[in-house]
Amino acid sequence: MFTKFGGAATLAVSALIAAAPAQAATVFQSNFQGATFTLTQNSATSATFDIAGVNNLTGNWSTASFLGAFSFNGLGVSAATATLLGGGSTTNSQSGGLNANGCNGNGAGFICFDLSPNVAIAGKNNLTFDLLATSGIFNISAPHLKILWSNSASRDNKVGDLYSQDLKFVGNVGGVPEPATWAMMIFGFGAVGGMMRIRQRKVRYAV
């Protein structure tokens, strides 16, 4: 009896996992003047934007003290929020691109994040933002990034080059299981455990 129930439960778990596979993350990246920009699409509604090396900027970015704003084209969404990990605030996107004075409303397909206050980079190695779609879904294929560094906490006065480049496709990374998948796995394993306990009780009573 246990073999039948256990086998059925195991097959059910396998079927459930196959029915709701984890989505692979799609990664894009570029490098410039000491910074490495990485954009990762995690799902249809979430992405991550990471800037590594902010404590070691070079060239005409070396005097920057703050990240003032950034914008993207080619994300597939028309609106999103950006939340700085580690206790930062959430910024709503604006339609349009980025110039030397901040988000300017120009540029078809761009969404722009004008940080307020600007994010200090002293003592940090990375700045990581969680991006959450609020209109449309992420369908990232050829993203274009613009970055504005500043030396002011409150004004978007450009320091060095206004970065404006495409991010290159790096590859797909195996995804983390979706919450629904985790729930089904836990349910299935619980069912198997329950059958094992029933079998143990039956063996005890038989003895």
Coordinates of C-alpha atoms in Angstrom, one line a residue:
M1 CA 0.0 0.0 0.0
F2 CA 2.8 2.4 0.9
T3 CA 4.6 1.8 -2.4
K4 CA 1.4 2.7 -4.3
F5 CA 0.8 5.9 -2.3
G6 CA 4.5 6.9 -2.1
G7 CA 4.9 6.4 -5.8
A8 CA 1.8 8.4 -6.6
A9 CA 2.9 11.2 -4.3
T10 CA 6.4 11.2 -5.9
L11 CA 4.9 11.3 -9.4
A12 CA 2.5 14.1 -8.3
V13 CA 5.5 16.2 -7.1
S14 CA 7.4 15.6 -10.3
A15 CA 4.4 16.6 -12.4
L16 CA 3.8 19.8 -10.4
I17 CA 7.4 20.9 -10.6
A18 CA 7.4 20.2 -14.4
A19 CA 4.2 22.2 -14.7
A20 CA 5.7 25.3 -13.1
P21 CA 9.4 25.5 -14.0
A22 CA 11.7 28.2 -12.7
Q23 CA 12.3 31.0 -15.1
A24 CA 15.9 31.5 -16.2
A25 CA 17.4 34.9 -15.6
T26 CA 18.6 36.8 -18.6
V27 CA 21.8 38.9 -18.0
F28 CA 23.2 41.9 -19.9
Q29 CA 26.4 43.7 -19.0
S30 CA 28.9 46.5 -19.9
N31 CA 31.9 48.2 -18.4
F32 CA 33.2 51.8 -18.4
Q33 CA 35.6 53.8 -16.4
G34 CA 35.9 51.3 -13.5
A35 CA 32.2 50.5 -13.3
T36 CA 30.5 47.3 -14.3
F37 CA 26.8 47.6 -15.2
T38 CA 24.7 44.4 -14.9
L39 CA 21.0 44.2 -15.8
T40 CA 19.2 40.9 -15.0
Q41 CA 15.7 40.1 -16.0
N42 CA 14.4 37.7 -13.2
S43 CA 10.8 37.4 -14.4
A44 CA 8.1 39.2 -16.4
T45 CA 7.6 41.7 -13.6
S46 CA 11.0 42.0 -11.9
A47 CA 14.6 42.8 -12.8
T48 CA 17.8 43.8 -11.0
F49 CA 20.2 46.6 -11.9
D50 CA 23.7 46.4 -10.3
I51 CA 26.6 48.8 -10.6
A52 CA 29.8 47.3 -9.3
G53 CA 33.0 49.3 -8.7
V54 CA 31.4 52.5 -7.6
N55 CA 34.2 53.0 -5.0
N56 CA 36.8 52.8 -7.7
L57 CA 35.5 54.9 -10.6
T58 CA 38.2 56.1 -13.1
G59 CA 38.7 58.6 -15.8
N60 CA 36.5 61.7 -15.6
W61 CA 34.1 59.8 -13.3
S62 CA 36.8 59.6 -10.6
T63 CA 35.5 62.8 -8.9
A64 CA 31.9 61.7 -8.7
S65 CA 30.4 61.4 -5.2
F66 CA 26.8 60.5 -6.0
L67 CA 24.6 58.6 -8.5
G68 CA 22.1 61.1 -9.7
A69 CA 19.9 59.3 -12.3
F70 CA 19.8 56.5 -14.8
S71 CA 17.5 55.6 -17.7
F72 CA 16.8 52.5 -19.9
N73 CA 15.4 51.8 -23.3
G74 CA 14.4 48.4 -24.5
L75 CA 13.0 46.9 -21.3
G76 CA 9.6 46.3 -22.6
V77 CA 7.8 48.2 -19.8
S78 CA 6.4 51.7 -19.9
A79 CA 6.7 52.3 -16.2
A80 CA 8.6 50.7 -13.2
T81 CA 9.9 51.4 -9.7
A82 CA 13.5 51.2 -8.6
T83 CA 14.3 50.3 -5.0
L84 CA 17.9 50.6 -3.7
L85 CA 18.8 47.5 -1.7
G86 CA 20.1 48.0 1.8
G87 CA 17.4 50.4 3.0
G88 CA 17.2 52.9 0.1
S89 CA 14.1 54.6 -1.0
T90 CA 11.9 53.6 -4.0
T91 CA 11.9 55.8 -7.1
N92 CA 9.1 55.9 -9.7
S93 CA 10.1 56.0 -13.3
Q94 CA 9.4 58.9 -15.6
S95 CA 8.8 58.6 -19.3
G96 CA 11.7 59.8 -21.4
G97 CA 15.5 59.8 -21.4
L98 CA 18.3 61.4 -19.6
N99 CA 20.5 64.4 -20.3
A100 CA 23.2 66.4 -18.4
N101 CA 20.5 67.9 -16.1
G102 CA 18.6 64.7 -15.3
C103 CA 15.5 63.1 -16.6
N104 CA 14.2 65.3 -19.4
G105 CA 11.1 63.5 -20.8
N106 CA 12.6 63.1 -24.3
G107 CA 13.4 59.9 -26.0
A108 CA 10.9 57.4 -27.2
G109 CA 10.9 54.1 -25.3
F110 CA 13.0 55.4 -22.4
I111 CA 12.1 55.2 -18.8
C112 CA 14.2 57.4 -16.4
F113 CA 14.8 57.2 -12.6
D114 CA 15.7 60.5 -11.1
L115 CA 17.0 59.6 -7.6
S116 CA 16.1 61.9 -4.8
P117 CA 18.2 62.3 -2.8
N118 CA 21.1 61.3 -5.0
V119 CA 22.8 58.1 -3.8
A120 CA 26.2 58.6 -2.1
I121 CA 28.8 56.1 -3.3
A122 CA 31.5 56.7 -0.6
G123 CA 32.5 53.5 1.1
K124 CA 30.4 51.3 -1.2
N125 CA 31.4 48.7 -3.8
N126 CA 28.0 48.1 -5.3
L127 CA 24.7 49.8 -5.8
T128 CA 21.9 47.4 -6.5
F129 CA 18.4 48.3 -7.5
D130 CA 15.3 46.0 -7.6
L131 CA 13.2 47.0 -10.6
L132 CA 9.5 46.2 -10.5
A133 CA 7.2 46.6 -13.5
T134 CA 4.2 48.8 -12.8
S135 CA 3.0 49.1 -16.5
G136 CA 3.7 46.3 -19.0
I137 CA 6.0 43.4 -18.5
F138 CA 9.8 43.0 -18.9
N139 CA 10.9 41.7 -22.2
I140 CA 14.5 42.7 -22.3
S141 CA 16.4 42.1 -25.5
A142 CA 18.7 45.0 -26.4
P143 CA 18.7 47.4 -23.4
H144 CA 20.3 50.8 -23.7
L145 CA 21.6 52.5 -20.5
K146 CA 22.2 56.1 -19.6
I147 CA 24.0 57.0 -16.4
L148 CA 24.5 60.4 -14.7
W149 CA 27.1 60.8 -11.9
S150 CA 27.0 63.9 -9.8
N151 CA 29.0 65.6 -7.0
S152 CA 25.8 66.9 -5.3
A153 CA 23.3 65.2 -3.1
S154 CA 20.4 67.2 -4.4
R155 CA 21.2 68.4 -7.9
D156 CA 21.8 66.4 -11.1
N157 CA 24.9 68.4 -12.2
K158 CA 26.8 66.0 -14.4
V159 CA 30.3 64.8 -13.5
G160 CA 32.3 63.4 -16.5
D161 CA 30.7 61.6 -19.4
L162 CA 27.0 61.1 -19.6
Y163 CA 27.2 57.4 -20.2
S164 CA 24.9 56.2 -23.1
Q165 CA 25.6 52.7 -24.4
D166 CA 23.9 49.3 -25.1
L167 CA 24.4 46.5 -22.6
K168 CA 25.7 43.3 -24.1
F169 CA 23.9 40.0 -23.7
V170 CA 25.9 37.7 -21.4
G171 CA 23.7 34.7 -21.2
N172 CA 20.9 32.9 -19.3
V173 CA 21.4 31.8 -15.7
G174 CA 19.3 29.0 -14.1
G175 CA 16.4 30.6 -12.4
V176 CA 15.3 30.3 -8.8
P177 CA 12.0 28.4 -8.4
E178 CA 8.9 30.5 -8.3
P179 CA 7.0 30.7 -4.9
A180 CA 4.3 28.5 -6.4
T181 CA 6.8 25.9 -7.3
W182 CA 8.2 25.9 -3.8
A183 CA 4.7 25.6 -2.3
M184 CA 4.0 22.6 -4.5
M185 CA 7.3 20.9 -3.7
I186 CA 6.7 21.3 0.1
F187 CA 3.1 19.9 -0.3
G188 CA 4.4 16.9 -2.2
F189 CA 7.2 16.2 0.2
G190 CA 4.8 16.5 3.1
A191 CA 2.5 14.0 1.4
V192 CA 5.4 11.5 1.1
G193 CA 6.3 12.1 4.7
G194 CA 2.7 11.5 5.8
M195 CA 2.6 8.2 3.9
M196 CA 5.8 7.1 5.6
R197 CA 4.4 7.8 9.0
I198 CA 1.2 5.9 8.2
R199 CA 3.3 2.9 7.1
Q200 CA 5.4 3.0 10.2
R201 CA 2.3 3.0 12.4
K202 CA 0.9 0.0 10.5
V203 CA 4.1 -1.9 10.9
R204 CA 4.2 -1.2 14.6
Y205 CA 0.6 -2.4 15.1
A206 CA 1.2 -5.5 13.0
V207 CA 4.1 -6.5 15.3

